[in-house]
Amino acid sequence: MSQKPWDGRFSEKTDKGVEAFTSSIDVDKRLYAYDVEGSIAHCRMLARAGIISEAESAELVKGLRAILKEIEQGVFQFDDSLEDIHMHIEARLAQNLGRVAQKLHTARSRNDQVALDVRMYLRDETTVVTRLLLQLSKEIVTLAKSHLDMVMPGYTHLQRAQPVLLSHHLMAYYEMFFRDIERFQDCLKRINVMPLGSAALAGTTYPIDREYTAKLLNFPMVSVNSMDTVSDRDFILEFLACASICMVHFSRISEELVLWSSSEFGFVEIPDAFSTGSSIMPQKKNPDVPELVRGKTGRVFGNLMAMLTVMKGLPLAYNRDMQEDKAPLFDAVDTLKACIRIYIEMLPRLRFKKEAMFRATRTGYLNATDLADYLVGQGMSFRQAHGLVGKAVAYALSTGKELHDLSLAELKNFSSLIKKDIYQILATERMVDRRTSAGGTATVTVKKAIIRAEKHLSRVKDAI
Ligand code: ARG
């Protein structure tokens, strides 16, 4: 059995079952590079502050680098009895360097060490996620730009409501994902705080220089309160909340693609390479990618709930419960990145069906509001026009026609204000292009939104 760094006061060996139960190495080994980097910075700081000698620091740094190599080459031995990645690396250092290795942990505890590792990991991953979202947003804008000639029904209550540009609908998702980018960027500020030097919970008696460690590890600031620092997992909760909101957006666009690719809608064709068939029904082509993304949303929400529950009611400061933070965090990071990546691949390959979308705008009385607005333009109050058009819709329904199929004589029965020019007003393209209010669906307005989006994206690109 390996010697444990903390077993001085113990007279009995740890139960094997307990070792397996408390071990987190299978999960936290992915932090190894951050653990080594953090330890190297800690050594350098210790030497600079005169707590260990320069020679000792140099030896430790060399030893740590050798361990990094061993792990990267896959020759490093992992063992449940050593609990976590921090103890594995320290124990190996002791094997390789002997007594000097024992100096590494001066003025440090695993409590501030693990906080450091997770923060370093998460700031890197947050940057990766933000960059991926930026790429995704660009794909959406490109798609919107190249489909400005397509109109479709816009829906409320999943009932056809008013015609919109497909590009306008797509740009709605751009807005959501852009807010996600901003949210992750903001979250990064609270991740990017250096915890080392808080030690177990109360700080340390050694004359450490936390600012120097922060500088070496590229942190813009050090944490303030040692007790808060070792027990704070807000930055994880916040990341998971951002990830959950982002997954809501993915789930919504996925639901739309599932609907739109059905024969009931028939608005889009998902490429074969992104679909699967059925083992029994030869005709089937299923939208698996959007379905799975929609399904994976549950995992990410679950991870947020798990972490909120772990943290709720914990007394200050560190508690072992917090070791349970890594599995949900890693799973959320992996899931979110996988979803963004697959969408980046899939979006440009969607084939939208212009004719079917247009046809769908011509049935279901999507131009009723425009008829009412027309009457308002002739001096009628909107409420009166609304009632009158309601009657016209009821009449058209009873004859199995659309408003634009009614003859001028039939329309005039509802109001003498209606003239021949009404047919242009009731045309789909016209309905779309008259909605020039800021943020509306008119082609000119959507083009402006696209230009604005391109500007925002290039600004964000420079910032990450
Ligand atoms: N593996 C532990 C975790 O992830 C590291 C900190 C352990 N600290 C302790 N006092 N046992 O939280």
XYZ file of C-alpha atoms in Angstrom, residues 141-340:
200
model
C -25.593 34.596 -39.995
C -24.225 33.035 -43.200
C -27.339 30.905 -43.494
C -29.582 33.929 -42.922
C -27.656 35.915 -45.506
C -27.978 33.278 -48.190
C -31.717 32.641 -47.639
C -33.098 36.157 -47.773
C -35.422 35.137 -50.608
C -37.378 32.616 -48.557
C -40.588 33.347 -46.682
C -42.305 31.062 -44.221
C -45.152 31.202 -41.747
C -44.197 32.649 -38.373
C -46.019 30.917 -35.539
C -47.535 31.728 -32.191
C -49.023 28.870 -30.151
C -47.635 26.741 -33.008
C -50.460 28.121 -35.134
C -49.610 29.970 -38.341
C -49.615 33.663 -37.448
C -47.913 36.003 -39.931
C -45.384 35.452 -42.701
C -41.741 36.099 -41.881
C -38.443 35.748 -43.670
C -36.727 32.441 -42.935
C -33.676 34.645 -42.329
C -35.562 36.552 -39.635
C -36.429 33.298 -37.904
C -32.804 32.141 -38.113
C -31.510 35.470 -36.834
C -33.670 35.013 -33.735
C -31.353 32.094 -32.877
C -28.324 34.220 -33.615
C -29.555 36.643 -30.942
C -29.943 33.817 -28.414
C -26.503 32.379 -29.055
C -24.926 35.821 -29.006
C -26.394 36.391 -25.551
C -24.870 33.038 -24.566
C -21.473 34.244 -25.751
C -21.809 37.360 -23.626
C -22.970 35.324 -20.647
C -19.969 32.995 -20.852
C -17.624 35.967 -21.236
C -19.087 37.518 -18.120
C -18.937 34.252 -16.210
C -15.249 34.019 -17.101
C -14.531 37.099 -14.977
C -15.595 35.215 -11.860
C -13.811 32.007 -12.870
C -10.572 33.867 -13.492
C -9.657 34.521 -9.839
C -6.576 32.965 -8.220
C -7.374 30.948 -5.067
C -3.958 29.563 -4.086
C -2.612 30.792 -0.760
C -5.925 30.390 1.036
C -4.468 27.090 2.257
C -6.873 24.840 4.159
C -9.261 27.660 5.086
C -7.563 30.360 7.158
C -4.576 31.428 5.084
C -1.021 30.590 6.107
C 1.745 31.682 8.465
C 4.355 31.687 5.654
C 5.257 34.987 3.967
C 3.745 33.976 0.605
C 3.268 36.291 -2.367
C -0.113 35.471 -3.881
C 0.082 38.238 -6.451
C 3.233 36.668 -7.842
C 1.568 33.255 -8.174
C -1.357 34.951 -9.916
C 1.012 36.655 -12.316
C 2.782 33.410 -13.155
C -0.526 31.703 -13.855
C -1.994 34.608 -15.759
C -4.807 35.430 -13.344
C -5.876 39.088 -13.285
C -6.730 38.963 -9.577
C -6.407 36.961 -6.362
C -9.370 35.859 -4.259
C -10.208 37.935 -1.181
C -11.456 35.745 1.653
C -9.674 32.456 2.338
C -12.774 30.759 3.765
C -14.928 31.786 0.831
C -12.194 30.759 -1.576
C -11.904 27.125 -0.518
C -15.655 26.639 -0.297
C -16.790 28.694 -3.289
C -18.185 26.778 -6.236
C -20.353 29.652 -7.503
C -18.192 29.831 -10.611
C -19.154 26.243 -11.428
C -22.836 26.887 -10.737
C -22.680 29.945 -12.924
C -21.023 28.083 -15.760
C -23.626 25.315 -15.497
C -26.418 27.897 -15.502
C -24.952 29.518 -18.630
C -24.601 26.070 -20.204
C -28.202 25.210 -19.309
C -29.550 28.395 -20.874
C -27.469 27.721 -23.962
C -28.887 24.189 -24.104
C -32.412 25.633 -23.907
C -31.587 27.455 -27.127
C -30.228 24.299 -28.720
C -33.250 22.380 -27.605
C -35.586 24.933 -29.163
C -33.848 25.057 -32.537
C -33.668 21.261 -32.457
C -37.387 20.990 -31.845
C -37.996 23.269 -34.825
C -35.760 21.188 -37.069
C -37.552 18.023 -35.966
C -40.901 19.624 -36.781
C -39.765 21.258 -40.002
C -38.225 18.060 -41.352
C -41.455 16.092 -40.774
C -43.746 15.438 -43.737
C -46.407 17.524 -41.954
C -44.229 20.634 -42.348
C -41.755 19.641 -45.042
C -39.793 22.893 -44.694
C -36.315 21.448 -44.481
C -34.290 18.454 -45.509
C -31.687 17.271 -43.036
C -28.780 15.740 -44.984
C -28.565 11.936 -45.045
C -25.209 12.106 -43.319
C -26.958 13.610 -40.292
C -29.901 11.223 -40.160
C -30.469 7.545 -39.559
C -33.045 5.070 -40.781
C -35.280 2.627 -38.992
C -34.441 -1.059 -38.664
C -38.027 -1.990 -39.482
C -39.576 0.829 -41.534
C -37.659 1.232 -44.799
C -39.175 4.635 -45.618
C -37.893 6.327 -42.464
C -35.268 9.028 -42.230
C -35.014 10.298 -38.695
C -33.646 13.666 -37.504
C -31.383 12.032 -34.919
C -28.932 14.872 -34.441
C -31.504 17.502 -33.412
C -33.347 14.876 -31.375
C -30.220 13.915 -29.453
C -29.231 17.516 -28.874
C -32.731 18.129 -27.512
C -32.338 15.024 -25.352
C -28.888 15.965 -24.066
C -30.370 19.164 -22.684
C -31.658 17.000 -19.838
C -28.132 15.983 -18.843
C -26.921 19.555 -18.637
C -29.936 20.685 -16.576
C -29.362 17.630 -14.380
C -25.744 18.636 -13.854
C -26.816 22.110 -12.730
C -29.382 20.626 -10.343
C -26.809 18.172 -8.993
C -24.351 20.963 -8.198
C -26.950 23.273 -6.679
C -27.959 20.391 -4.445
C -24.379 19.540 -3.482
C -23.701 23.123 -2.427
C -26.971 23.830 -0.688
C -26.634 23.858 3.097
C -22.861 23.228 3.249
C -21.278 24.909 6.258
C -18.061 26.853 5.683
C -15.457 26.054 4.630
C -14.321 23.041 2.554
C -16.420 19.861 2.780
C -15.689 16.625 0.981
C -19.122 16.833 -0.664
C -17.514 19.316 -3.018
C -15.466 16.582 -4.642
C -18.747 15.752 -6.391
C -18.394 18.943 -8.445
C -16.184 17.539 -11.162
C -18.284 14.802 -12.763
C -21.260 17.104 -13.490
C -18.994 19.929 -14.604
C -16.957 17.772 -16.982
C -20.077 16.149 -18.357
C -21.701 19.533 -19.001
C -18.572 20.870 -20.715
C -18.254 17.778 -22.918
C -21.948 17.698 -23.785
C -22.172 21.382 -24.602
C -19.064 21.328 -26.801
C -20.325 18.240 -28.648
C -23.684 19.897 -29.325
C -22.117 23.113 -30.606
